[in-house]
Short mmCIF file of C-alpha atoms in Angstrom, two decimals:
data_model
loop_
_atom_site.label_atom_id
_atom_site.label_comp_id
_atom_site.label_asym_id
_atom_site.label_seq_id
_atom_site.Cartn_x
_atom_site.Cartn_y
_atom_site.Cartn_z
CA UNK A 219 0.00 0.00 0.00
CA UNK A 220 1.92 2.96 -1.24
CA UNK A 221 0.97 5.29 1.92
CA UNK A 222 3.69 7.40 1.60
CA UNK A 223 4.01 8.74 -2.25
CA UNK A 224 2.77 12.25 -1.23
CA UNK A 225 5.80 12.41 0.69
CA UNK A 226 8.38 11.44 -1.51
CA UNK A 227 7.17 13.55 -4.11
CA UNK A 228 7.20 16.37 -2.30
CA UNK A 229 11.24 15.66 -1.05
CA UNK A 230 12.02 14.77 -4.61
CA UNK A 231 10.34 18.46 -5.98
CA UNK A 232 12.33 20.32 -3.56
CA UNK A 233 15.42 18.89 -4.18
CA UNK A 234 14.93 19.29 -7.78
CA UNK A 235 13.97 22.43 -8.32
CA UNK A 236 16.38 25.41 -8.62
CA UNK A 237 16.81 26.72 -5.05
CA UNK A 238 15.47 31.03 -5.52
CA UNK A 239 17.38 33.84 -3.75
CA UNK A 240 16.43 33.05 0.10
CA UNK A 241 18.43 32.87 3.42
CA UNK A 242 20.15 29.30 2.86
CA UNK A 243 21.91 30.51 -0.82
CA UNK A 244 22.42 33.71 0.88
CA UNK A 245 24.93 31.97 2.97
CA UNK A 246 26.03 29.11 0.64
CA UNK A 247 26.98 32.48 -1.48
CA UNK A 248 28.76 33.67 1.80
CA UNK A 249 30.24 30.06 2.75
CA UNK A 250 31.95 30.53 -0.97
CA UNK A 251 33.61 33.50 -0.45
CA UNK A 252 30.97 35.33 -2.87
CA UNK A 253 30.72 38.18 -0.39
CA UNK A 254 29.38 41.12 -2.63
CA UNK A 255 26.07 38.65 -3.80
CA UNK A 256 25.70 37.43 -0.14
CA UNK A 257 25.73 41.26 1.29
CA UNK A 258 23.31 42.38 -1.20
CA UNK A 259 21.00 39.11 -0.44
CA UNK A 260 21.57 39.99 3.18
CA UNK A 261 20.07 43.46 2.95
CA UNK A 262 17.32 42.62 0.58
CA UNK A 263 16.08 40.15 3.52
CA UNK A 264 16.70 42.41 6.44
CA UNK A 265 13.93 44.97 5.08
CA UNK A 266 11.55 41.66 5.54
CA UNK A 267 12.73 41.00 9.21
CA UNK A 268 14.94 38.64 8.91
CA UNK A 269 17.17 38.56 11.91
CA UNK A 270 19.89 36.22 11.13
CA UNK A 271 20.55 38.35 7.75
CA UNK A 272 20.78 41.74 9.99
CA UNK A 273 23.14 39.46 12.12
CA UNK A 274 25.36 38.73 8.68
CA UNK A 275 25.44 42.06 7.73
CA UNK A 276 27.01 43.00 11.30
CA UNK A 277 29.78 39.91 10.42
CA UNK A 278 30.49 41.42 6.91
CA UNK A 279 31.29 44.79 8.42
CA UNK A 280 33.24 43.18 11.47
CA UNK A 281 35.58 41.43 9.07
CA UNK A 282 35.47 43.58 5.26
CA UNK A 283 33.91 40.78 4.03
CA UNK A 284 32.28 42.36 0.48
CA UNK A 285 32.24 45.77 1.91
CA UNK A 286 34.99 48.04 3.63
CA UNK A 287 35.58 46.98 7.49
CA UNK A 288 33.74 49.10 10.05
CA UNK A 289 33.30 49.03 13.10
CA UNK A 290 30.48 51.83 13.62
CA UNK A 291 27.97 49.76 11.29
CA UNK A 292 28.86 46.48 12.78
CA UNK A 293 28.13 47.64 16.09
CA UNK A 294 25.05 49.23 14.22
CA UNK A 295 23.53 46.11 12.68
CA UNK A 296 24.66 43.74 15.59
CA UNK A 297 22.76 46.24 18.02
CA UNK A 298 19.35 45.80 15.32
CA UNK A 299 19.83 42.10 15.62
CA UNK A 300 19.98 41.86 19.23
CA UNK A 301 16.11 44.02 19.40
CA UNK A 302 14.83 40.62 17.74
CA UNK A 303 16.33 38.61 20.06
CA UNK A 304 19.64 37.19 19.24
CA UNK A 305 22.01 37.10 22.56
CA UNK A 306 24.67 36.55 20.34
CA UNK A 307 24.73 39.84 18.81
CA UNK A 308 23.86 41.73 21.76
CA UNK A 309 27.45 40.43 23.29
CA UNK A 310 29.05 41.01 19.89
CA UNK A 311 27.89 44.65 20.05
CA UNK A 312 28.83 44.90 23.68
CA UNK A 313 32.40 44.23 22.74
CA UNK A 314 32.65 46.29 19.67
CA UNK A 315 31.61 48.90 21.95
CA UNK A 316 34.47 48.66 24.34
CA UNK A 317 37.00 48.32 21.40
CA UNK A 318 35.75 52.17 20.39
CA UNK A 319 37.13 54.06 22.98
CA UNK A 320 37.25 57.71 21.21
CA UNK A 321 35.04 60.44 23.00
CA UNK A 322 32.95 60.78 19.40
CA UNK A 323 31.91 57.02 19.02
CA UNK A 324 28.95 57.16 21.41
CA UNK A 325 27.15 59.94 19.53
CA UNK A 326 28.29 58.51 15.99
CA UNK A 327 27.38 55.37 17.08
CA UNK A 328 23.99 56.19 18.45
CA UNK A 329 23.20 58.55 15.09
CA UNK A 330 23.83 54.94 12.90
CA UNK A 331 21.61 53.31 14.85
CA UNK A 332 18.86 55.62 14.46
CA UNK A 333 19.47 55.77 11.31
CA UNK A 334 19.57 51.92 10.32
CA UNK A 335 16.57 51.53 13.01
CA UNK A 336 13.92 53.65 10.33
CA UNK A 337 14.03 50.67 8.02
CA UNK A 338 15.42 47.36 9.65
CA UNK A 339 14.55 48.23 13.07
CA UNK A 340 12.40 45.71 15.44
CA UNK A 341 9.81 48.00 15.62
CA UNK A 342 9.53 49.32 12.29
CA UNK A 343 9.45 45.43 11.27
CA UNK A 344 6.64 45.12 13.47
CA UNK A 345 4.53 48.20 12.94
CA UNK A 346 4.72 47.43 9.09
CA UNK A 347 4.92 43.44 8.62
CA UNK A 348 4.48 41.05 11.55
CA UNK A 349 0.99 39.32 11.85
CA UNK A 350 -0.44 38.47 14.63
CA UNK A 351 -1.70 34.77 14.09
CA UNK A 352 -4.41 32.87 15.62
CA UNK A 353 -5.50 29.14 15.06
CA UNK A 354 -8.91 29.99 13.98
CA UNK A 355 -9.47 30.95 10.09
CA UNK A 356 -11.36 33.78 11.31
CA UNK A 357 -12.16 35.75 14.67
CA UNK A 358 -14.47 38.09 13.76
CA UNK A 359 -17.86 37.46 11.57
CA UNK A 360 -17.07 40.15 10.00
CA UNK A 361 -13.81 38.95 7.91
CA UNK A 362 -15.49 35.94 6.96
CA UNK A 363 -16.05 35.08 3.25
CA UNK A 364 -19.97 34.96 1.56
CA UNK A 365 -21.42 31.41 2.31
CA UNK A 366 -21.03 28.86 0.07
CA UNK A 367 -24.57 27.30 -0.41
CA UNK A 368 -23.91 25.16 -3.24
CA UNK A 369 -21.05 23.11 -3.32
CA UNK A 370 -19.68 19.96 -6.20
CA UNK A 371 -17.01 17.81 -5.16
CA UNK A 372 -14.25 17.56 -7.09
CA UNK A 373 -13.32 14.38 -8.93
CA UNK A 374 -10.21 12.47 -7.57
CA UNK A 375 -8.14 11.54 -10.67
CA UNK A 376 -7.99 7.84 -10.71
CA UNK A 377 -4.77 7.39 -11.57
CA UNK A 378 -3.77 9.63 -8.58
CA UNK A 379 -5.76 8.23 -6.21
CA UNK A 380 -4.90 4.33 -7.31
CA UNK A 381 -1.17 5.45 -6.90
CA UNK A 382 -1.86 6.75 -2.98
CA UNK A 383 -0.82 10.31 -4.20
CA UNK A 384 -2.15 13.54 -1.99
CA UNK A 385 -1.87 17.24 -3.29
CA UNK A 386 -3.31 20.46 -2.94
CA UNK A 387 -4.14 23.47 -5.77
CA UNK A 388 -4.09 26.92 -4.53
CA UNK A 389 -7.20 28.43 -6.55
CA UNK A 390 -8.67 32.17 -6.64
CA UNK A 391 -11.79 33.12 -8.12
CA UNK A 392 -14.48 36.15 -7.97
CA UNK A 393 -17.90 35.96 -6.64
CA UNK A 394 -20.22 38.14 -8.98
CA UNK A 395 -23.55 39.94 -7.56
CA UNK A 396 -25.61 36.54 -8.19
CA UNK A 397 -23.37 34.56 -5.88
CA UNK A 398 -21.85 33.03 -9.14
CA UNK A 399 -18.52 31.75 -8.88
CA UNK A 400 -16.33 33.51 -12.37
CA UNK A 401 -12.78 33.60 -13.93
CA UNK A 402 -11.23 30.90 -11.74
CA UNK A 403 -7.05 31.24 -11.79
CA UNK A 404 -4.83 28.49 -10.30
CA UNK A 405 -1.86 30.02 -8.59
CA UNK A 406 -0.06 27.42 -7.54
CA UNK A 407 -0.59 23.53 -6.60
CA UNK A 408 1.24 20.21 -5.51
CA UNK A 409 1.81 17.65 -7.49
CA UNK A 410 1.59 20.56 -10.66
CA UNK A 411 -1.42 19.65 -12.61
CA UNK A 412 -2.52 16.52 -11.23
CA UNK A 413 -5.45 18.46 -9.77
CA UNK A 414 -5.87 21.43 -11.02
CA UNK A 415 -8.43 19.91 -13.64
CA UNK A 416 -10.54 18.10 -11.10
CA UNK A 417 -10.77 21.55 -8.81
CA UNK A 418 -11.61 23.72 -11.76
CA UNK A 419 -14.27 21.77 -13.30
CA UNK A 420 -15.78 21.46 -9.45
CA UNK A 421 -15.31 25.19 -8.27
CA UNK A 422 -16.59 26.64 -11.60
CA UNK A 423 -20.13 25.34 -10.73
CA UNK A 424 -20.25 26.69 -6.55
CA UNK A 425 -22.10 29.23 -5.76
CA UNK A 426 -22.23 31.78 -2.79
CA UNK A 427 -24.67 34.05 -1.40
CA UNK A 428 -24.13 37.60 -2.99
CA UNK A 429 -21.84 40.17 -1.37
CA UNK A 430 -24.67 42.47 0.52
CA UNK A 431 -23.47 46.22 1.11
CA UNK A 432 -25.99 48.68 2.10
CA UNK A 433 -28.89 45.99 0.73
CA UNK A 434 -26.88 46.00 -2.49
CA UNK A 435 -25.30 43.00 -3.88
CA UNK A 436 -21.57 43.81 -4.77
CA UNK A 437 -18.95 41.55 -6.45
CA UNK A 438 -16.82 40.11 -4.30
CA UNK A 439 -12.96 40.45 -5.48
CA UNK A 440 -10.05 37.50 -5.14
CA UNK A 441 -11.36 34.55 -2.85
CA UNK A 442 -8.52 32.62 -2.33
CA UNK A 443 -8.69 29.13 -1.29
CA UNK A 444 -6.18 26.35 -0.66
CA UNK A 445 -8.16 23.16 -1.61
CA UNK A 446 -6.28 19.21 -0.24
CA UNK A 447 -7.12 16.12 -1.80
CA UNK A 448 -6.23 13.62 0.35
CA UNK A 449 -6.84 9.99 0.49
CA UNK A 450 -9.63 7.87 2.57
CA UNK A 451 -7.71 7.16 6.09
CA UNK A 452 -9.18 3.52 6.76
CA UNK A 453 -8.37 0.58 9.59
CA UNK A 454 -5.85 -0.76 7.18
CA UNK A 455 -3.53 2.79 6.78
CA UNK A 456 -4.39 3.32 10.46
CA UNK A 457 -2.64 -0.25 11.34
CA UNK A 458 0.48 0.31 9.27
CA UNK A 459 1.07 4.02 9.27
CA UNK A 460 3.80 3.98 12.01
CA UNK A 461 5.32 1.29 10.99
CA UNK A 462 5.89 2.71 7.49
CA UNK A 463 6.77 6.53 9.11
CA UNK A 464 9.79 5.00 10.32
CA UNK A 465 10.88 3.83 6.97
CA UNK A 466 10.68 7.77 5.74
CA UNK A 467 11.95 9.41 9.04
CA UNK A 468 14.93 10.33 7.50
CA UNK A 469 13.62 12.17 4.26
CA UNK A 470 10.61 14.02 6.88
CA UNK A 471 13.70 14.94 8.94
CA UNK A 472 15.83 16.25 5.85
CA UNK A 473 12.81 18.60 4.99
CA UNK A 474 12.50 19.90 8.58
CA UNK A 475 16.66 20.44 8.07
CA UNK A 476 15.77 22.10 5.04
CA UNK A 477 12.85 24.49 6.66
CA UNK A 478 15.06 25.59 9.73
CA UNK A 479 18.13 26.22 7.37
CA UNK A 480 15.69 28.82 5.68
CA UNK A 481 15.13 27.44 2.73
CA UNK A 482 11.99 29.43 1.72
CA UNK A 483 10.55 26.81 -0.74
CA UNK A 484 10.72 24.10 1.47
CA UNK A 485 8.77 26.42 4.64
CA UNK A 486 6.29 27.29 1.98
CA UNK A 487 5.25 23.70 1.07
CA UNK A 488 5.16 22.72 4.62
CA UNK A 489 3.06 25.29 5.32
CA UNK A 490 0.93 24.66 2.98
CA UNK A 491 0.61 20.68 4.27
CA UNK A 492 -0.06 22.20 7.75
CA UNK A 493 -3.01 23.65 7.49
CA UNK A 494 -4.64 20.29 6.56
CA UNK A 495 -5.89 17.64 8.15
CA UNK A 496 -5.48 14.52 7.37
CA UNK A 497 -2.52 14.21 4.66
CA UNK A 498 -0.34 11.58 5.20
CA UNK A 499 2.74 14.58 4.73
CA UNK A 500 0.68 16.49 7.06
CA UNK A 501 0.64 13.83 9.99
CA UNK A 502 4.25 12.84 9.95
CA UNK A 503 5.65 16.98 10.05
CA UNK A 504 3.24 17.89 12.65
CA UNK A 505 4.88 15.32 14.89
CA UNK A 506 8.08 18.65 14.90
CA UNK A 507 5.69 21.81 14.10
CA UNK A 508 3.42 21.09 16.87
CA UNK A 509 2.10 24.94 17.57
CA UNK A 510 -1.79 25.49 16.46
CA UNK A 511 -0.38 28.09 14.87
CA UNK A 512 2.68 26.46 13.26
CA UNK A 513 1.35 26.72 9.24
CA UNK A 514 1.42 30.16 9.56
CA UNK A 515 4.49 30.68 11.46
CA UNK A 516 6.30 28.74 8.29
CA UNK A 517 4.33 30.87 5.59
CA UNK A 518 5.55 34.27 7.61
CA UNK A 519 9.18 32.62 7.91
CA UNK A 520 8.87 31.68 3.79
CA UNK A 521 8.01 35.86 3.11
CA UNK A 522 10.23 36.83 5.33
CA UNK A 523 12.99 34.70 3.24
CA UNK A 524 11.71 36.43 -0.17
CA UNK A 525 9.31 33.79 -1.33
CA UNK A 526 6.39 35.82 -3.27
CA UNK A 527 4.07 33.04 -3.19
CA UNK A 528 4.40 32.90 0.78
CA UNK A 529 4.47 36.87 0.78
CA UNK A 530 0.99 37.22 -1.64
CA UNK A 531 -0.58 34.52 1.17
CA UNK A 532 0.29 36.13 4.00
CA UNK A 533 -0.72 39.81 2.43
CA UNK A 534 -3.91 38.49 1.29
CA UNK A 535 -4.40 36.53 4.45
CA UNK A 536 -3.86 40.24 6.20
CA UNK A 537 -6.48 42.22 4.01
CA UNK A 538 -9.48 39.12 5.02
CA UNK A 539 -8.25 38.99 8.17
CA UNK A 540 -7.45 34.71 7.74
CA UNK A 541 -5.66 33.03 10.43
CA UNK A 542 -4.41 36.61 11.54
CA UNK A 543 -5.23 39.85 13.14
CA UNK A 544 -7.04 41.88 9.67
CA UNK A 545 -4.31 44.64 9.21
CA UNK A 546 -4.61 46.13 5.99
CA UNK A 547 -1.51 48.43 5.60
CA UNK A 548 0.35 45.24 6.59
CA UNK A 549 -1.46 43.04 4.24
CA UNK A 550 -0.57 45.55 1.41
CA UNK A 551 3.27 45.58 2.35
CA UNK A 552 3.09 41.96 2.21
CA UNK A 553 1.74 42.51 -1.41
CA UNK A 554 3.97 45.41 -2.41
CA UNK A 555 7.26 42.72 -1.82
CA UNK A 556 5.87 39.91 -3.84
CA UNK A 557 4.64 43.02 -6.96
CA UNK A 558 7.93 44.16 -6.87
CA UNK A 559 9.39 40.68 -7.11
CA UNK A 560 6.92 40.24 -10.38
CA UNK A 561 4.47 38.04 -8.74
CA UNK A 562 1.93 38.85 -11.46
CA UNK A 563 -1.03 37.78 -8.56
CA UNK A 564 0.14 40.38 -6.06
CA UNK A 565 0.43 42.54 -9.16
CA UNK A 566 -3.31 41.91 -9.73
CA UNK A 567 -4.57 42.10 -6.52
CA UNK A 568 -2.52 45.28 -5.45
CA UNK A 569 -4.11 47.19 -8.36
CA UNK A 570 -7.53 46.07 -7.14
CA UNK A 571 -7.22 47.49 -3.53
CA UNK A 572 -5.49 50.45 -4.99
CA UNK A 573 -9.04 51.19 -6.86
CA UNK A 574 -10.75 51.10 -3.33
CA UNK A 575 -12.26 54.69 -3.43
CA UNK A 576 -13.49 53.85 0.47
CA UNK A 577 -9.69 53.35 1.67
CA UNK A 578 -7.05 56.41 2.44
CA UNK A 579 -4.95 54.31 0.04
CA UNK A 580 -6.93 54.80 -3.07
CA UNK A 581 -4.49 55.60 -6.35
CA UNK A 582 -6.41 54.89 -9.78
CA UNK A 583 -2.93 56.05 -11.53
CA UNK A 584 -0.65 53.46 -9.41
CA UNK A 585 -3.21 50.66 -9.99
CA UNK A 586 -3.46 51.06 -13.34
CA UNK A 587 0.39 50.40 -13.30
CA UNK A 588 -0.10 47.71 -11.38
CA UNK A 589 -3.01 46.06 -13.61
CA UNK A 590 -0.82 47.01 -16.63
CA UNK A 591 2.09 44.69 -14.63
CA UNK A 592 0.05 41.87 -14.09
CA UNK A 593 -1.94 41.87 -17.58
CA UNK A 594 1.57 42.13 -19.39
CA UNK A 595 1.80 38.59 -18.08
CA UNK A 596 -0.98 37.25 -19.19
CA UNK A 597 -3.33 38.16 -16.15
CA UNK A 598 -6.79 37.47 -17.64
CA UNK A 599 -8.37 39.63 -14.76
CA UNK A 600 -6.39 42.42 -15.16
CA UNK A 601 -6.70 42.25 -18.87
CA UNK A 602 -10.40 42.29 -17.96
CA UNK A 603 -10.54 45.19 -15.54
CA UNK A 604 -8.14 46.97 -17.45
CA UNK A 605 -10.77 47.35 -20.22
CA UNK A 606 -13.43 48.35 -18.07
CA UNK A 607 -11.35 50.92 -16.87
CA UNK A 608 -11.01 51.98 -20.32
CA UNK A 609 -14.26 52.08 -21.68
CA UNK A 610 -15.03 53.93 -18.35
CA UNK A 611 -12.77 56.78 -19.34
CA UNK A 612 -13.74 56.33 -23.30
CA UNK A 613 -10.82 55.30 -24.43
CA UNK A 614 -12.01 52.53 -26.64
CA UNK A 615 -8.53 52.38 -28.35
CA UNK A 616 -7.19 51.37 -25.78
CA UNK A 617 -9.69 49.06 -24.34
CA UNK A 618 -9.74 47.39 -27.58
CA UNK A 619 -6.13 46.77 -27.48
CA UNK A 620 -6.54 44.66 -23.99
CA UNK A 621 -10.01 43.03 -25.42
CA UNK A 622 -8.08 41.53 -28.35
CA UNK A 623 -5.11 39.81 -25.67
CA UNK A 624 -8.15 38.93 -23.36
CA UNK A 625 -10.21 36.88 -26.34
CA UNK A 626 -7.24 34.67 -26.66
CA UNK A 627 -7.80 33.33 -23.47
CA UNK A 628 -11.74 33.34 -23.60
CA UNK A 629 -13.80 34.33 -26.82
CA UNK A 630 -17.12 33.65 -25.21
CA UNK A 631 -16.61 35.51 -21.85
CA UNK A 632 -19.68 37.40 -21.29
CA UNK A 633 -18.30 40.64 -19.77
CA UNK A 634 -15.93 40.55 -22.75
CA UNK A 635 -18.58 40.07 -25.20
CA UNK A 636 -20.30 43.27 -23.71
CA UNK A 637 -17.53 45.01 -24.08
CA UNK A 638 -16.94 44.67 -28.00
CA UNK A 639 -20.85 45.14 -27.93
CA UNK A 640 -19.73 48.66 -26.53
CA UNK A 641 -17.01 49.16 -28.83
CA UNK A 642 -18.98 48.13 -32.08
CA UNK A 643 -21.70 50.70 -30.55
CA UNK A 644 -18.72 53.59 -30.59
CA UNK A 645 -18.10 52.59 -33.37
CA UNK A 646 -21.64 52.74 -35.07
CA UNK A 647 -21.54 49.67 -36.19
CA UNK A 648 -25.32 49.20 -34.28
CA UNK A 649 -26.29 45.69 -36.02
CA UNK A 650 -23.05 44.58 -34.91
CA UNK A 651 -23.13 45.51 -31.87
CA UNK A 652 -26.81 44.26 -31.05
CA UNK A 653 -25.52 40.57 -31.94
CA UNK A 654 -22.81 40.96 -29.41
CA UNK A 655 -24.50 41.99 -26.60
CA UNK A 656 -27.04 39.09 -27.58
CA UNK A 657 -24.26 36.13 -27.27
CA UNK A 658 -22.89 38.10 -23.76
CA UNK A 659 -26.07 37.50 -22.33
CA UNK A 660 -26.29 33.91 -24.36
CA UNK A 661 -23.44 32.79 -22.36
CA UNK A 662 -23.53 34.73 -18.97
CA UNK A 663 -26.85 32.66 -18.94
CA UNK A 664 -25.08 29.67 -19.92
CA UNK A 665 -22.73 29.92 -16.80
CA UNK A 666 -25.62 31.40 -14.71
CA UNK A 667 -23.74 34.88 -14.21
CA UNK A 668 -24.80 37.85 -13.32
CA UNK A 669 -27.14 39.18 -16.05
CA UNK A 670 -28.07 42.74 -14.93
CA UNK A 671 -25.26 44.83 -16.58
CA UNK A 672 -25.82 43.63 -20.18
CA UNK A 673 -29.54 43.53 -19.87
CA UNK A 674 -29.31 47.22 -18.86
CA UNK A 675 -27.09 47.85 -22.22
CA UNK A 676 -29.63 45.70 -24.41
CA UNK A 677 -32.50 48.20 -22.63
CA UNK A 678 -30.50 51.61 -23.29
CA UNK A 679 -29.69 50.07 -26.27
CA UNK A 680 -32.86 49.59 -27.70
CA UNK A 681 -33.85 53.28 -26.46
CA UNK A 682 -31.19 54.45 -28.77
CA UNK A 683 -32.39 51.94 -31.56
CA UNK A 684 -36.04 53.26 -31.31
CA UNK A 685 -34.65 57.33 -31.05
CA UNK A 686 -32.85 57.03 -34.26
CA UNK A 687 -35.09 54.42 -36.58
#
């Protein structure tokens, strides 16, 4: 009974892929002498938090190791380090300290510190990025999601399932004004592909109860969900699962090596198996990551080693308000990191809270960018948004130019469909134009969308029709 496949799939796709810029090739960079790519690595993490990179830093400067030897800073970022807790650099800076003996080093050490402290300080790091966690997916009612009240299960693949394989797909989809589950992306998922097909086909065909503001129901933007398949846990796994967790002890205990070394891929799997239940992968590392909050505390240690996927997570986990404390300038730090890092998701999603009129961070110029960003990747929503925004300023140039790299990806999408309608109706091309908005509302009925924004076009349009005969 192959119990255990889940977890040697998951060692062999860690090993195997190409280890990304993160704490443990910071210092394998270091450990080689390649001081200059190490420092820079350093840095880059110490405006996430990271404590042992502020610690490096203070080593570099100690010795001239990729940057010219000084004392001042060393004392500087060994003093940073020891406000997140490291003893060792608190006695490190207590030393350098009584090697500078000069009447001036107090106040030019103390104006460093300051200095350093307004962007890699303790409490800068926690006014701007740490969560505070909690074991339950939400504490207050109002953070929670619309209800699902329809729900299809998705199909385990058989060949999968036959082969005692486990996985997860991290999916994100909107909820339109009908409760209507639309434009479904897959972000990520374990094994790739072997379940993405299943979850699609089931999620497409869920639906919620509509988004009520003010008695008015409102689309709602980006649910993310991280959906497990896992396999049926009968008397017969129950009876040999410890015996066969002792044959893969030693590949469980080279991931948790892995984790606490920093690799950031490796945390953000974990993490990801953590917040399940009853994975066979999920049983085995919970016997080490014990915490009820111990998923989360991985995902934050993933960001905080560079890892956009495990940055976008915890940002969007911020903004709802999921297994954390809702902090919303937080959660769009979080998101900034994994934008700048080209995430095209954060890209997306960044744009959208940027067009939040009711927030003090509303910028329709910087989420355009933003939208522009994640739609020159591909994005299909921001390709979609992007034209609305368009044809809400009239610029139906322009919105054409994003309708014609959105049809690739769906020709019979009703909100695109409206929108050529629109365009043809610019245009003056009104026969056109009528057949279009005919097949958007064709197929949003088809998918059971919401059908109240091109019915109002086919009413004004007809208006217009009977005004000029």
């Amino acid at each position: 009974m192959k119990l255990f496949t889940t977890v040697i799939l998951l060692f062999s796709l860690i090993l195997s892929l190409q280890t990304k810029a993160d704490m443990l090739s910071a210092t394998l960079d270091y450990n080689t002498g390649k001081y200059l790519p190490a420092f820079d690595e350093f840095q880059r993490l110490a405006k996430l938090g990271h404590k042992d990179a502020i610690y490096n830093i203070g080593v570099m400067y100690l010795y001239g190791q990729g940057v010219s030897k000084n004392l001042i800073d060393a004392h500087s970022w060994f003093s940073l380090a020891a406000d997140y807790g490291l003893d060792d650099a608190r006695s490190a800076a207590r030393l350098i300290k009584q090697e500078l003996t000069d009447k001036e080093y107090p106040e030019l050490l103390s104006r460093r510190l300051r200095k350093l402290n307004q962007t890699f300080g303790y409490r800068h790091y926690q006014n701007t990025l740490l969560p505070i966690f909690n074991d339950k997916q939400y504490q207050l009612t109002a953070n929670i999601p619309p209800l699902r009240i329809h729900k299809v299960d998705a199909k385990y693949p058989k060949e999968a399932y036959e082969k005692g394989i486990e996985g997860w797909v991290w999916l994100e989809f909107d909820v339109d004004e009908s409760g209507a589950v639309k434009d479904v992306d897959i972000i990520d998922a374990f094994p790739n592909k072997t379940f993405n097909r299943a979850i699609y086909n089931a999620v497409r065909r869920w639906r919620y109860e509509p988004l009520m503001i003010s008695g008015q129901a409102k689309n709602y933007s980006s649910r993310s969900l991280l959906y497990h398949f896992t396999t049926f846990k009968g008397k017969r796994y129950q009876a040999s699962f410890s015996q066969q967790k002792k044959s893969y002890q030693k590949k469980i205990n080279q991931l948790i090596e892995g984790a606490e070394q920093g690799n950031a891929l490796v945390q953000y799997y974990i993490a990801n198996w953590l917040v399940a239940d009853e994975h066979n992968a999920t049983r085995l590392l919970r016997s080490h990551w014990q915490q009820a909050t111990a998923g989360s505390d991985l995902l934050l240690a993933s960001a905080i080693n560079g890892y956009p996927n495990s940055q976008y997570r915890l940002g969007s986990n911020l903004l709802r308000g999921e297994y954390t404390q809702a902090d919303r300038q937080k959660g769009l730090n979080w998101l900034l990191n994994a934008a700048q890092s080209g995430f095209s998701y954060a890209q997306y999603r960044l744009g959208r809270e940027l067009l939040d009129k009711q927030t003090l961070e509303y910028d329709a110029e910087k989420a355009k960018r933003w939208l522009q960003s994640a739609a020159e990747q591909g994005h299909f929503r921001a390709l979609r948004d992007l034209i609305t925004i368009e044809l809400a300023a009239n610029d139906y140039k322009n919105a054409a130019l994003y309708l014609k790299l959105a049809l690739k990806q769906d020709d019979d999408h009703p909100d695109l469909l409206l929108a050529q309608a629109k365009i043809l109706q610019q245009q003056k091309q009104y026969k056109q134009s009528k057949k279009k908005a005919a097949d958007a509302l064709k197929q949003a009925k088809s998918r059971q969308w919401y059908l109240s924004d091109i019915a109002k076009f086919i009413d004004k349009k007809k208006i217009i029709d009977k005004a000029n005969p």
